[in-house]
Amino acid sequence: MIWLLIVLFLLPLVWMVALSVQAQGAGLEAGMASFPQGVHPENYAAAVEQMEGFWHLVGNTTLLTVLSIGGQLFCCSLAGYAFARMRFAGRDVLFMLVLGTMMLPPQVLAIPQFLLYRELGLIDTFYPLLLPTLFGGAPFFIFLFRQYFLSLPAELSEAARVDGCGHFRTFFFVMLPLARPVVGTVAIFTFLATWNDFWSPLIYLNSPENQTLTLGLAAFNQSYRVAVELLMAASSMILAPCVLVYFLFQKVFIRGVRLSGAKG
Amino acid sequence: MIAGLVLAALAAPAAEYTWSAAKVGAPSGGASPAAQEPVVLRVMTHERWFAGFAYMEQVTEQFEREHPGVKVELISSSGGSGSRDKIKFALAGDLPIDVTWIDVTEFSSFLEEEVLVDLQQYFDADAEWHEEEYFASILAGMKDTRGHLYGLPSTFNPYVMYVNRSLLAEHGIAVPADDWTWDDLLRIARQVTRDLDGDGRSDQFGVSLTQWLQAITPWIWQNGGRLLDENGRVALDEPATIEAVAFLQSLLHEEKVASDDATFANQLSVSLFQAGRVAFYGPVGFWESYRFREIQDFEWDYLPLPRGKQAATAVAMRFYCVPRTARHPQLAYEFVRALAGPVMQRGLAQIGNGVPGLISAARSDAFLDPDTPQREEVFLQVLDGARFMPIRVNWAEIQDQSAALLEQALLLNTLSAEEACRRAAAAANESLQRRAQIRTRAPLGKGWFLAAQALVPLLFAAWLLLRLPRRSRRGERHAWMFLAPWAIGFVFLLAGPALVSALLSLSEWSPVQDLDQARWMGLDQYRRLAADPTFHASLRVTLYYALLAVPLQLAVALGLAMLLQRPARTQGFARTVFYLPAILSPVILGAMWRWILDGDLGAINSGLAWLGLRGPDWLKDPSWVVPSFVLMSLWTVGAQMLVFLAGLQGLDPRQIEAARMDGAGRWRRFVHVILPALSPILLFNLIVGLINAFQIFAQPFVMTQGGPGNESRFLVLYLYDQAFRYLRMGYASTLAWVLLAMVALLTLVILRTSRRWVHYAGRPR
C-alpha cells in the first residue's frame, strides 16, 4: 500500500524528467506517456539556449533569494525577540496584530502597494520584492522566533546582562546563536518562497534583465514554438536547487512545518 | 565553495540591479543627439526565439549605423504576463519604452487611455513618407476618428480558410471556387465528416472552426450583422448576428460536421488539419502557414471565406507605435518607419508570419512566392471586404467577456446562440456605459490617497512620541529599536496600503493615468460587483473548488499521515516523497500538469488509452476543469500531512490502548479517540486550506487562463484581469475587499462552530 502511494507520488516527477530527455517533438508525436526512445541530455543545453537569458534569470533569482533571506532573518528575529523577551506597552495587542495579518490575502495589498512603489518610481526594480522582507517580514516567522525565544531559559539573557552586555549584544552574541534551528527553518522557507514566487515578479519586474526564473518559465510555457521536452528540461533545472536543498535539510524542513501546526 | 558561488552569482546581476534602480529616477527628455551619453532607444517587440528575429537585428544594426550615438535595445514582449499585456505593465510602471507593438484589437483602449503618441505630425514633417506605399485599408486600422495615423504595420493577417485539397479529391469533391457560400461549406462538410475507426465518434470533419471573437466576426459581417449600431451601442444581439452564431453552433453541435479543436488555447497542439483529418480550417490568418509548410502528406491551399449575404473578413494585425512614455519620440518615429520598411516586411512574409503592409513587398515574390503550390494572392484578394473592430469602443474587456460567453454557445453548447449573444451584448453595453459613467465623475485628487497612506504612520508616530518620553523607560525604547524594522513595514507597507486599497475600492483609476485622474465612485463599485455576471461565475467556480479541494485535502493529508505514523525506514522515505511535491513552484506545477492532463496526448489519457479507456479532456471540459485543479492540489498536500503527523505523534498512546481494551475496533478508535484528539489540528489545517483555496492563481494563470468559458476564472485570476488587463485598479480593489470579507466570514463561522467539535486536551468533552 505504502509503496504504491510512493510510486504514485513520484510518478509525475519521474515522468517530467523522463520526458525532458526525449527527442524533441516525441511527445507531440506519440503522446506524453509513450515509452522513452533514447536519451537526449542535450535538451538541457537547448532549453538554456532558448530560454531568454537563462543564466541571467538564475543570477537575479539567486540574488533576490539571498537578500530576502537576509531581510527576513533580520526583521523577524529582532521582532520575535522583542515580543518574547522585552517589556513594552501594548505588546500583546501588537502581537495579536501580527498574527492577524497572517490572514490577509496578499492580493488585497497588491494593488495599493503597486501604487505606492509606482509613485516612488520603483517599478521594474528589485525593491518592491525586497523591502517587504526587510521591513515587516512574514508574520509566521516572527511567531516562530517568538516561540523559540520564549522557550529559552530566562537566566541566559540575565547572565549576559550581568556580564555587562547591552540588549543588542545579548541578542546578537547570546540569543541569536542559540536560535539556530529557527534561523535554519526561516532561511529555508524563505528560499523556497522567493525562488518559487510568481505573483510579485509578475507584477513588478518588467525588463528582461530584471526578470526571474518563474517568469522565464511562464513565458517559455506560453510559446508554442517551444518543444514540450524543452519545457520539462527547463522545469527540471529550476526545480533542481529546491530538491537539493530539500534533501540536504530535510530535518529542518519537517521541524519547520511541524512548528507551524503547533499553535493549532 | 558555496560562498564563492553565491558571490559569483551576486556579482553579475548586482551591476544590473543598481543600474535599473538608477534608471527609474533618471530625468526624462534629453533627446538631444549632441548629448554625450549614447541615446538608448528601448523597443518592445518580438521574442528572441521568433523566427524573424534576425531581420529585426538587421534593421537595428542599419538604424544604429545611420544614427551614430544611438543604441537600440530590443526588449522581448514575453515574460510571464503574455505579450498582449506586458506593455500595460510597462505603461503602468511609467517605464521608458520608445517603441512598442500592440495588437490592433487593443488600439481603441490605448486611444481611450491616451497612452499613444499621435504620429501624424511626424508623418507630415517627413519628406520621405508616402502613405500610398501601404495598403490604405490596413492603415485605416491604425487611425483615430480624425484620420490621424498612430503607427505602421508589422504584418497583417486577413482571415481566410485553409483547404486540404487532397482530402477533397479523395472524396471526389472539387475545390470550391473563390465565391463559394455557406451552403457550399455545409454541403461539403457533410460529405467529408466520417467516423473512420468505427467507435461511434466522428474523427474526420468537414471544418475545423476557430472560435475567438475576431475569428467569429467575419461570419457576423457576412450575414449583414454589425458590432456597433449607429448609436455606438454594441449590437451583438441583433438578429443577423444571432443567426450567424447559430449557424456556427449548428455546424458544431447539430450537424456535427465541425470539430472544436481550433480554440485559441489549443493552438499549441497539433491540429486536426495538420493530421489531414479535416477539409477546411479557419477563419485564420497567414501565420499558420509557418507551421503548415512542414506538411508532407497532402496538398493544401488558401480560399477566401465562404460568402454569406456579402463577402467580408476580419484582419488580425500587430502594429508598431510610440507610447507616451517614450523618451525620444522623433527617433522612435524613425525606428517605426525602419521596422515597417522593406527589410522586415519582406523577411516576415518569407517566413510565413503575415502579409506585408508595404504594397511593393506584398506584390513581390517574397510574399507571393511562385515556388509554393499555394495561392498567397488570396490574402490580397480578400482585402476589399476586410474590416477592423470599430475604434470608438474599448474592446479589450468586451472581447474577453464576449469570447467567454460565445464559447459557451460554440465550444460547450451550454447556451443557445441567442442567449449567448444577448448576454454578450448586455455585458458589453454595461461595460461601455460604465466607462462613460466613470468619465463623468469628479476626480478625487491625489491628496486623499496620500492622506490614506500617511494616516496610520502619523498616528503611530504620534502615539510613540507622546508615550516614550513620559515613561522614559530605557527598556521600552530598546524594545522599539528591536521592533523598528517590523513596525516601519507594518505602518508603511501594510496599514497604509490597506487604507489606500479601501479608498481605491470606492473609486476608479487606470494605472496608466496619473493618480490625479482617479475618480470617486462610492458604493457603485460594490453594487456593480453584485450584478457582475463574470464575478458570479468566478465566485461559483472558486467556491466549488474550495468545497471540493479543502475536505479532500484534509482526508488525503490525514490518511497519509496515519500511514506514516509508525516509525520505520519505509515510513521515513515515504514521508520524504509525500512532501516533495509541496516544494514545487506553482509555475512548474502548471507547466507539467498541463501536459499530464492534455486531452489527446496527456500522460493520464495516454495511460488510460493503453488500458482501453477514454479519459475526459480534463482542462477543456467544463465539468472536469475544476476537478483537475483539485487533483493537482491533492498531490501537494505535504505541509498539511506533516502537521497531522506531528499531531498524531503527540497523541497519548495510553488513551488509544484504553479504547482498544474497551473493545473498540479500528474504525471506532479512529472516530471516537483519534479524531477528537486531533480536532485542534484539523481546525488549523481547515482554515489554512480554505485561505489557500481562495487564493489559487498561478496554476490557472499558467494552464487555462480562466477557460473554458469562465469555468476556471478563479477570483484572484479575475482580480488580476481587472487590475492589469483592463486597467481598473478601483474595481479590482473592490474585488479584493469582497474576497477578504468572504475569507474572514468563513473563518469566523468555522471558529464559532468549532467550539462544538474541537476538543482541547484537558477539557471535558
Coordinates of N, CA and C in Angstrom, one line a residue, chain A residues 3 5-6 9-10 12-13 15 28 31-33 50 52 56 59-60 63 74-75 78 81-82 86 88-89 94 97-98 101 103-109 111-113 115 117-119 121 123-127 130 132 134-136 142 167-168 171 192 196 198-199 202-203 206-211 214-215 217 219 221-225 228 231-232 235 239 242 246-247 250 253-254 257-258 260-261 263, chain B residues 10 13 16-17 19-21 23-24 42 44 48-49 75-76 79-82 86 89-90 92-93 95 268 290 446 467 476 478-483 485-486 489-490 493-494 497-498 500-501 504 509 511 513 515 560 563 570 574-580 583-585 587-588 591-592 594-596 601 603 606 635 639 642-643 646 649 684 691 695 697 701-702 716 720 724 729 732-733 736 740 747:
Chain A
W3 N 4.0 1.5 -0.6 CA 4.9 1.6 -1.8 C 4.1 2.0 -3.0
L5 N 1.7 4.1 -3.0 CA 1.5 5.5 -2.9 C 2.8 6.3 -3.2
I6 N 3.9 5.7 -2.7 CA 5.2 6.3 -3.0 C 5.4 6.4 -4.6
F9 N 3.1 9.1 -6.0 CA 3.6 10.5 -5.7 C 4.8 10.8 -6.5
L10 N 5.6 9.8 -6.8 CA 6.9 10.1 -7.6 C 6.6 10.2 -9.1
P12 N 4.6 11.7 -11.3 CA 4.7 12.9 -12.1 C 6.1 13.5 -12.3
L13 N 6.9 13.4 -11.2 CA 8.2 13.9 -11.3 C 9.1 13.1 -12.2
W15 N 8.1 11.2 -14.5 CA 7.6 11.4 -15.9 C 8.2 12.7 -16.5
L28 N 4.7 15.2 -28.7 CA 3.5 15.5 -29.6 C 3.2 14.4 -30.6
G31 N 2.4 10.9 -28.0 CA 1.7 11.0 -26.7 C 2.7 11.2 -25.6
M32 N 2.3 11.8 -24.5 CA 3.2 12.2 -23.4 C 3.6 11.0 -22.6
A33 N 3.0 9.9 -22.7 CA 3.3 8.8 -21.8 C 3.9 7.6 -22.7
Q50 N 17.4 28.4 -25.5 CA 16.1 29.0 -26.0 C 15.4 29.9 -25.0
E52 N 15.2 32.9 -22.9 CA 15.9 34.1 -23.0 C 16.8 34.4 -21.7
H56 N 21.2 34.7 -16.7 CA 20.8 35.9 -16.1 C 19.6 35.8 -15.1
G59 N 20.8 34.3 -12.0 CA 21.5 35.2 -11.2 C 20.5 36.1 -10.4
N60 N 19.5 36.7 -11.1 CA 18.5 37.5 -10.5 C 17.8 36.8 -9.4
L63 N 20.1 36.2 -6.4 CA 20.3 37.5 -5.7 C 19.1 37.8 -4.8
F74 N 16.7 39.2 9.6 CA 17.0 40.4 10.3 C 15.7 40.9 11.0
C75 N 14.7 41.1 10.2 CA 13.5 41.8 10.7 C 12.8 40.8 11.7
L78 N 14.6 40.1 15.2 CA 14.5 41.2 16.1 C 13.1 41.3 16.7
Y81 N 12.2 38.5 19.1 CA 12.9 38.7 20.4 C 12.2 39.7 21.2
A82 N 11.8 40.8 20.6 CA 11.2 41.9 21.4 C 9.8 41.4 21.9
M86 N 11.0 41.3 25.8 CA 11.1 42.7 26.3 C 9.8 43.1 26.7
F88 N 7.1 46.1 26.9 CA 6.6 47.4 26.4 C 5.1 47.4 26.4
A89 N 4.6 48.6 26.4 CA 3.1 48.8 26.5 C 2.6 48.3 25.2
L94 N -0.2 44.1 20.0 CA 0.6 44.2 18.8 C 0.9 42.8 18.3
L97 N -1.9 41.5 16.5 CA -2.0 42.2 15.2 C -1.1 41.4 14.2
V98 N 0.1 41.0 14.7 CA 1.0 40.3 13.8 C 0.3 39.0 13.3
T101 N -2.4 39.6 10.7 CA -2.0 40.0 9.4 C -1.7 38.7 8.6
M103 N -3.7 36.4 8.1 CA -5.0 36.1 7.4 C -5.2 36.9 6.1
L104 N -4.5 38.0 6.0 CA -4.7 39.0 4.9 C -4.3 38.4 3.6
P105 N -5.2 38.2 2.6 CA -4.7 37.7 1.3 C -3.7 38.7 0.7
P106 N -2.6 38.3 0.1 CA -1.7 39.3 -0.4 C -2.3 40.1 -1.5
Q107 N -3.3 39.6 -2.2 CA -3.9 40.3 -3.3 C -4.6 41.6 -2.8
V108 N -5.1 41.7 -1.6 CA -5.7 42.9 -1.1 C -4.7 44.0 -1.1
L109 N -3.5 43.7 -0.8 CA -2.4 44.7 -0.7 C -1.7 44.9 -2.0
I111 N -2.5 45.8 -5.0 CA -2.8 47.0 -5.8 C -2.3 48.3 -5.2
P112 N -2.7 48.5 -3.9 CA -2.1 49.8 -3.3 C -0.6 49.7 -3.2
Q113 N 0.0 48.6 -3.0 CA 1.5 48.5 -2.9 C 2.0 48.8 -4.3
L115 N 0.7 50.8 -6.4 CA 0.5 52.2 -6.5 C 1.7 52.9 -5.7
Y117 N 4.7 51.8 -4.8 CA 6.0 51.7 -5.5 C 6.1 52.5 -6.8
R118 N 4.9 52.6 -7.5 CA 4.9 53.4 -8.7 C 5.2 54.8 -8.4
E119 N 4.5 55.3 -7.4 CA 4.7 56.8 -7.0 C 6.1 57.0 -6.6
G121 N 8.6 55.5 -7.9 CA 9.4 55.2 -9.1 C 10.2 53.9 -9.0
I123 N 9.0 50.7 -9.8 CA 8.6 49.6 -10.6 C 9.7 49.2 -11.5
D124 N 9.8 47.8 -11.7 CA 10.9 47.3 -12.5 C 12.2 47.4 -11.8
T125 N 12.2 47.4 -10.5 CA 13.5 47.3 -9.7 C 13.2 46.1 -8.7
F126 N 14.2 45.7 -8.0 CA 14.0 44.7 -7.0 C 13.4 45.2 -5.7
Y127 N 13.4 46.5 -5.5 CA 13.0 47.0 -4.2 C 11.6 46.5 -3.8
L130 N 12.0 43.3 -2.2 CA 12.9 43.1 -1.1 C 12.5 44.0 0.2
P132 N 9.6 44.6 1.5 CA 8.7 43.9 2.5 C 9.4 42.9 3.3
L134 N 12.6 43.1 4.5 CA 13.4 43.7 5.5 C 12.5 44.5 6.4
F135 N 11.5 45.1 5.9 CA 10.6 45.9 6.8 C 9.2 45.2 6.8
G136 N 8.9 44.6 7.9 CA 7.7 43.9 8.0 C 7.9 42.4 8.2
I142 N 8.0 35.7 12.5 CA 8.1 36.4 13.8 C 7.5 35.5 14.9
H167 N 21.3 45.2 25.5 CA 20.3 44.4 24.8 C 20.8 43.9 23.5
F168 N 21.5 44.7 22.7 CA 21.8 44.3 21.4 C 22.9 43.3 21.4
F171 N 21.5 40.1 22.4 CA 20.7 39.5 21.3 C 21.7 38.8 20.3
L192 N 12.6 28.9 -0.5 CA 11.6 28.3 -1.4 C 10.5 29.3 -1.8
N196 N 10.4 30.3 -5.7 CA 9.2 29.9 -6.5 C 8.2 31.0 -6.7
F198 N 5.8 33.8 -8.0 CA 5.4 34.2 -9.3 C 4.7 35.5 -9.3
W199 N 3.8 35.7 -8.3 CA 3.0 36.9 -8.3 C 3.8 38.2 -8.2
L202 N 5.8 38.9 -11.4 CA 4.9 39.1 -12.5 C 4.5 40.6 -12.5
I203 N 4.2 41.1 -11.3 CA 3.6 42.5 -11.2 C 4.7 43.5 -11.3
N206 N 9.6 44.0 -15.1 CA 9.2 44.1 -16.5 C 10.3 43.8 -17.5
S207 N 11.4 44.5 -17.3 CA 12.5 44.4 -18.3 C 13.1 43.0 -18.2
P208 N 13.5 42.4 -19.4 CA 14.1 41.1 -19.4 C 15.3 41.0 -18.4
E209 N 16.0 42.1 -18.3 CA 17.2 42.0 -17.5 C 16.9 41.9 -16.0
N210 N 15.6 42.2 -15.6 CA 15.3 42.1 -14.2 C 14.4 40.9 -13.9
Q211 N 14.1 40.0 -14.8 CA 13.2 39.0 -14.6 C 13.7 37.8 -13.8
T214 N 10.9 32.0 -12.6 CA 9.5 31.6 -12.8 C 8.8 32.4 -13.9
L215 N 9.2 33.7 -14.1 CA 8.7 34.4 -15.2 C 9.2 33.9 -16.5
L217 N 10.1 30.9 -17.1 CA 9.4 29.6 -17.4 C 8.0 29.8 -17.9
A219 N 6.9 32.3 -19.5 CA 6.9 32.8 -20.9 C 7.3 31.6 -21.8
N221 N 6.5 28.6 -21.3 CA 5.3 27.8 -21.4 C 4.3 28.3 -22.3
Q222 N 4.3 29.6 -22.5 CA 3.3 30.2 -23.4 C 3.7 30.1 -24.9
S223 N 4.9 29.9 -25.1 CA 5.4 30.0 -26.5 C 5.1 28.6 -27.2
Y224 N 4.3 28.6 -28.2 CA 4.0 27.3 -28.9 C 5.1 26.9 -29.8
R225 N 6.2 27.7 -29.8 CA 7.3 27.2 -30.7 C 8.3 26.4 -29.9
V228 N 7.7 20.5 -25.9 CA 7.4 20.1 -24.6 C 8.6 19.6 -23.8
L231 N 10.5 22.3 -22.4 CA 9.8 22.9 -21.2 C 10.0 22.1 -20.0
M232 N 10.0 20.7 -20.1 CA 10.3 19.9 -19.0 C 11.7 19.9 -18.5
S235 N 12.0 23.1 -16.6 CA 11.3 22.9 -15.3 C 12.2 22.2 -14.4
L239 N 13.7 23.4 -10.8 CA 13.3 22.6 -9.6 C 14.5 22.1 -8.9
C242 N 15.8 23.4 -5.5 CA 14.8 23.2 -4.4 C 14.9 21.7 -3.9
Y246 N 16.1 20.6 -0.3 CA 15.1 19.7 0.4 C 15.8 18.5 1.0
F247 N 16.6 17.8 0.1 CA 17.2 16.6 0.6 C 18.3 16.8 1.6
Q250 N 16.4 18.2 5.1 CA 15.0 17.7 5.3 C 14.5 17.8 6.7
F253 N 13.3 21.2 7.5 CA 12.0 21.4 6.8 C 10.9 20.9 7.7
I254 N 11.1 19.6 8.0 CA 10.0 18.9 8.7 C 9.7 19.6 10.1
V257 N 7.6 22.8 9.4 CA 6.2 22.6 9.1 C 5.5 22.2 10.4
R258 N 6.1 21.4 11.2 CA 5.5 21.0 12.5 C 5.3 22.1 13.4
S260 N 4.7 25.0 12.6 CA 3.6 25.8 12.0 C 2.2 25.3 12.6
G261 N 2.1 24.0 12.8 CA 0.9 23.4 13.3 C 0.8 23.5 14.8
K263 N 0.7 25.7 16.9 CA -0.2 26.7 17.6 C -1.7 26.3 17.4
Chain B
L10 N 26.1 36.9 -7.3 CA 25.8 38.2 -6.9 C 26.4 39.3 -7.8
P13 N 24.5 40.2 -11.6 CA 23.3 40.9 -11.6 C 23.3 42.2 -10.7
E16 N 23.5 45.2 -12.8 CA 22.2 45.5 -13.4 C 21.2 46.1 -12.4
Y17 N 21.3 45.6 -11.2 CA 20.4 46.0 -10.2 C 20.5 47.4 -9.9
W19 N 21.8 49.5 -11.7 CA 21.5 50.3 -13.0 C 20.0 50.5 -13.1
S20 N 19.3 49.4 -12.9 CA 17.8 49.5 -13.0 C 17.2 50.4 -12.0
A21 N 17.8 50.4 -10.8 CA 17.3 51.3 -9.7 C 17.5 52.8 -10.1
K23 N 18.0 53.9 -13.1 CA 17.3 54.3 -14.4 C 15.9 54.9 -14.2
V24 N 15.2 54.3 -13.2 CA 13.9 54.8 -13.0 C 13.8 56.3 -12.5
R42 N 14.5 52.2 -26.4 CA 14.0 50.9 -25.9 C 12.8 50.5 -26.7
M44 N 10.0 47.4 -27.5 CA 9.4 46.2 -27.1 C 8.7 45.5 -28.2
R48 N 12.8 36.7 -28.6 CA 14.1 36.4 -29.3 C 14.1 35.1 -30.1
W49 N 13.2 34.2 -29.7 CA 13.2 32.9 -30.4 C 12.3 33.0 -31.6
I75 N 13.7 44.7 -26.5 CA 13.1 44.1 -25.3 C 12.0 43.1 -25.7
S76 N 12.2 41.9 -25.3 CA 11.1 40.9 -25.7 C 9.8 41.2 -25.0
G79 N 7.3 37.1 -21.2 CA 7.8 37.2 -19.8 C 6.6 37.2 -18.9
G80 N 6.1 36.1 -18.6 CA 5.0 35.9 -17.6 C 3.7 36.4 -18.0
S81 N 3.5 37.7 -18.2 CA 2.2 38.2 -18.4 C 1.6 38.0 -19.8
G82 N 2.5 37.5 -20.7 CA 2.0 37.3 -22.1 C 2.2 38.6 -22.9
K86 N 2.0 42.8 -21.6 CA 3.3 43.3 -21.0 C 3.5 44.8 -21.1
F89 N 1.9 46.7 -18.3 CA 2.7 46.8 -17.1 C 3.8 47.9 -17.2
A90 N 4.4 48.0 -18.4 CA 5.4 49.0 -18.6 C 4.8 50.4 -18.5
A92 N 2.0 51.2 -17.0 CA 1.6 51.4 -15.6 C 2.7 51.8 -14.7
G93 N 3.9 51.2 -14.9 CA 5.0 51.5 -14.1 C 5.8 52.7 -14.6
L95 N 7.6 53.1 -17.2 CA 8.9 52.7 -17.6 C 9.2 53.3 -19.0
L268 N -1.5 25.2 -29.4 CA -0.2 24.6 -29.1 C -0.2 23.2 -29.6
Y290 N 3.2 29.1 -41.4 CA 4.6 28.9 -40.8 C 4.7 27.5 -40.3
K446 N -5.1 63.5 -5.7 CA -4.0 62.7 -5.2 C -3.9 62.8 -3.7
R467 N 4.2 58.9 24.2 CA 4.3 57.8 25.2 C 5.8 57.7 25.7
E476 N 11.8 50.1 27.3 CA 10.8 50.3 26.3 C 11.4 50.9 25.0
H478 N 14.4 50.5 24.0 CA 15.2 49.4 23.3 C 14.2 48.5 22.6
A479 N 13.1 48.2 23.2 CA 12.2 47.3 22.6 C 11.8 47.9 21.2
W480 N 11.5 49.2 21.2 CA 11.1 49.8 19.9 C 12.2 49.8 18.9
M481 N 13.4 49.8 19.3 CA 14.5 49.7 18.4 C 14.5 48.3 17.7
F482 N 14.3 47.3 18.6 CA 14.2 46.0 18.0 C 13.0 45.8 17.1
L483 N 11.9 46.5 17.4 CA 10.7 46.4 16.7 C 10.7 47.2 15.4
P485 N 12.2 47.6 12.5 CA 12.0 47.2 11.1 C 10.6 46.6 10.8
W486 N 10.1 45.9 11.8 CA 8.8 45.4 11.7 C 7.7 46.5 11.6
G489 N 7.6 48.6 8.4 CA 6.9 47.8 7.4 C 5.4 47.8 7.7
F490 N 5.1 47.6 8.9 CA 3.7 47.4 9.2 C 2.9 48.7 8.9
L493 N 3.9 49.7 4.7 CA 3.7 48.7 3.6 C 2.4 47.9 3.8
L494 N 1.8 48.0 5.0 CA 0.7 47.2 5.3 C -0.6 48.0 5.7
P497 N -1.2 50.9 2.9 CA -1.8 50.4 1.7 C -3.2 49.8 1.9
A498 N -3.4 49.2 3.1 CA -4.8 48.7 3.3 C -5.8 49.8 3.3
V500 N -5.4 52.7 1.6 CA -5.4 53.1 0.2 C -6.3 52.2 -0.6
S501 N -6.2 50.9 -0.3 CA -7.0 49.9 -1.0 C -8.5 50.1 -0.8
L504 N -9.5 53.0 -2.8 CA -9.5 52.6 -4.2 C -10.7 51.8 -4.5
W509 N -9.6 54.0 -11.1 CA -8.3 54.6 -11.5 C -7.6 53.6 -12.5
P511 N -4.1 52.6 -14.1 CA -2.7 52.8 -13.7 C -1.9 53.4 -14.8
Q513 N -2.8 56.1 -16.1 CA -3.0 57.5 -15.9 C -2.4 58.0 -14.6
L515 N -2.3 59.6 -11.0 CA -3.2 59.3 -9.8 C -4.2 60.4 -9.6
L560 N -2.5 10.0 4.7 CA -1.1 9.8 4.5 C -0.4 9.8 5.9
L563 N -0.6 6.7 7.7 CA 0.2 5.6 7.1 C 1.7 5.8 7.6
T570 N 10.9 2.6 5.9 CA 10.0 2.9 4.7 C 9.2 4.2 5.0
A574 N 9.0 7.4 2.8 CA 7.7 7.8 2.3 C 7.4 9.2 2.6
R575 N 7.7 9.6 3.9 CA 7.5 11.0 4.3 C 8.2 12.0 3.4
T576 N 9.4 11.6 3.1 CA 10.2 12.5 2.2 C 9.5 12.6 0.8
V577 N 9.1 11.5 0.3 CA 8.4 11.5 -1.0 C 7.1 12.3 -1.0
F578 N 6.3 12.0 0.0 CA 5.0 12.7 0.1 C 5.1 14.2 0.2
Y579 N 6.1 14.6 0.8 CA 6.2 16.1 1.0 C 6.9 16.7 -0.2
L580 N 7.6 16.0 -1.0 CA 8.4 16.5 -2.1 C 7.6 17.4 -3.1
I583 N 7.2 21.4 -2.5 CA 8.2 22.4 -2.7 C 8.3 22.9 -4.2
L584 N 7.4 22.4 -5.0 CA 7.4 22.9 -6.4 C 6.7 24.2 -6.6
S585 N 7.3 25.0 -7.4 CA 6.7 26.3 -7.8 C 5.4 26.1 -8.5
V587 N 4.3 27.5 -10.9 CA 4.5 27.6 -12.4 C 5.0 26.3 -13.0
I588 N 5.9 25.7 -12.2 CA 6.4 24.4 -12.7 C 5.2 23.4 -12.6
A591 N 3.1 24.0 -15.6 CA 3.7 23.6 -16.9 C 3.7 22.1 -17.0
M592 N 3.9 21.4 -15.9 CA 3.9 19.9 -16.1 C 2.5 19.3 -16.1
R594 N -0.2 20.6 -17.2 CA -0.9 20.9 -18.4 C -0.7 19.8 -19.4
W595 N 0.5 19.2 -19.4 CA 0.8 18.1 -20.3 C 0.4 16.8 -19.7
I596 N 0.3 16.7 -18.4 CA -0.2 15.4 -17.8 C -1.7 15.3 -18.2
L601 N -3.0 14.0 -25.8 CA -1.6 13.5 -25.7 C -1.2 13.3 -24.3
A603 N -0.3 12.5 -20.3 CA 0.1 11.3 -19.7 C -1.0 10.5 -19.2
S606 N -3.1 9.1 -22.1 CA -2.4 8.1 -22.8 C -2.4 6.8 -22.0
W635 N -2.0 16.5 -4.8 CA -0.6 16.0 -4.9 C 0.3 16.8 -4.1
A639 N 2.5 19.7 3.3 CA 2.6 20.5 4.5 C 1.5 20.1 5.5
L642 N 2.3 16.8 7.2 CA 3.3 16.9 8.3 C 2.7 17.4 9.5
V643 N 1.8 18.4 9.4 CA 1.1 18.9 10.6 C 0.3 17.9 11.3
A646 N 2.6 15.4 13.0 CA 3.1 15.9 14.3 C 2.0 15.7 15.4
Q649 N 1.6 12.0 16.4 CA 2.7 11.6 17.2 C 2.7 12.2 18.6
F684 N -6.9 23.8 12.4 CA -5.8 24.6 11.8 C -5.7 24.4 10.3
I691 N -8.0 29.3 3.3 CA -7.4 30.5 2.8 C -6.6 30.3 1.5
Q695 N -7.1 31.6 -2.7 CA -6.0 32.4 -3.4 C -5.4 31.8 -4.6
F697 N -4.1 31.0 -7.9 CA -3.9 32.0 -9.1 C -2.9 31.4 -10.1
F701 N -3.6 30.5 -14.1 CA -3.0 31.5 -15.0 C -2.1 30.9 -16.0
V702 N -1.3 29.9 -15.6 CA -0.4 29.2 -16.5 C -1.1 28.2 -17.4
V716 N -9.0 35.3 -7.8 CA -7.8 36.1 -7.9 C -7.4 36.3 -9.4
Y720 N -6.8 39.9 -11.1 CA -5.7 40.2 -11.9 C -6.1 40.8 -13.3
F724 N -4.8 44.5 -14.2 CA -3.7 44.6 -15.1 C -4.0 44.4 -16.6
M729 N -8.0 49.5 -11.6 CA -7.4 49.3 -10.2 C -8.5 49.4 -9.2
A732 N -10.8 46.3 -9.2 CA -10.0 45.2 -8.7 C -9.9 45.2 -7.2
S733 N -9.8 46.5 -6.6 CA -9.7 46.6 -5.2 C -11.0 46.2 -4.5
A736 N -11.0 42.7 -4.3 CA -10.1 42.2 -3.2 C -10.7 42.3 -1.8
L740 N -11.6 39.4 0.7 CA -11.1 39.4 2.1 C -12.3 39.2 3.1
T747 N -13.9 32.0 7.9 CA -13.1 31.7 9.0 C -13.8 31.9 10.4

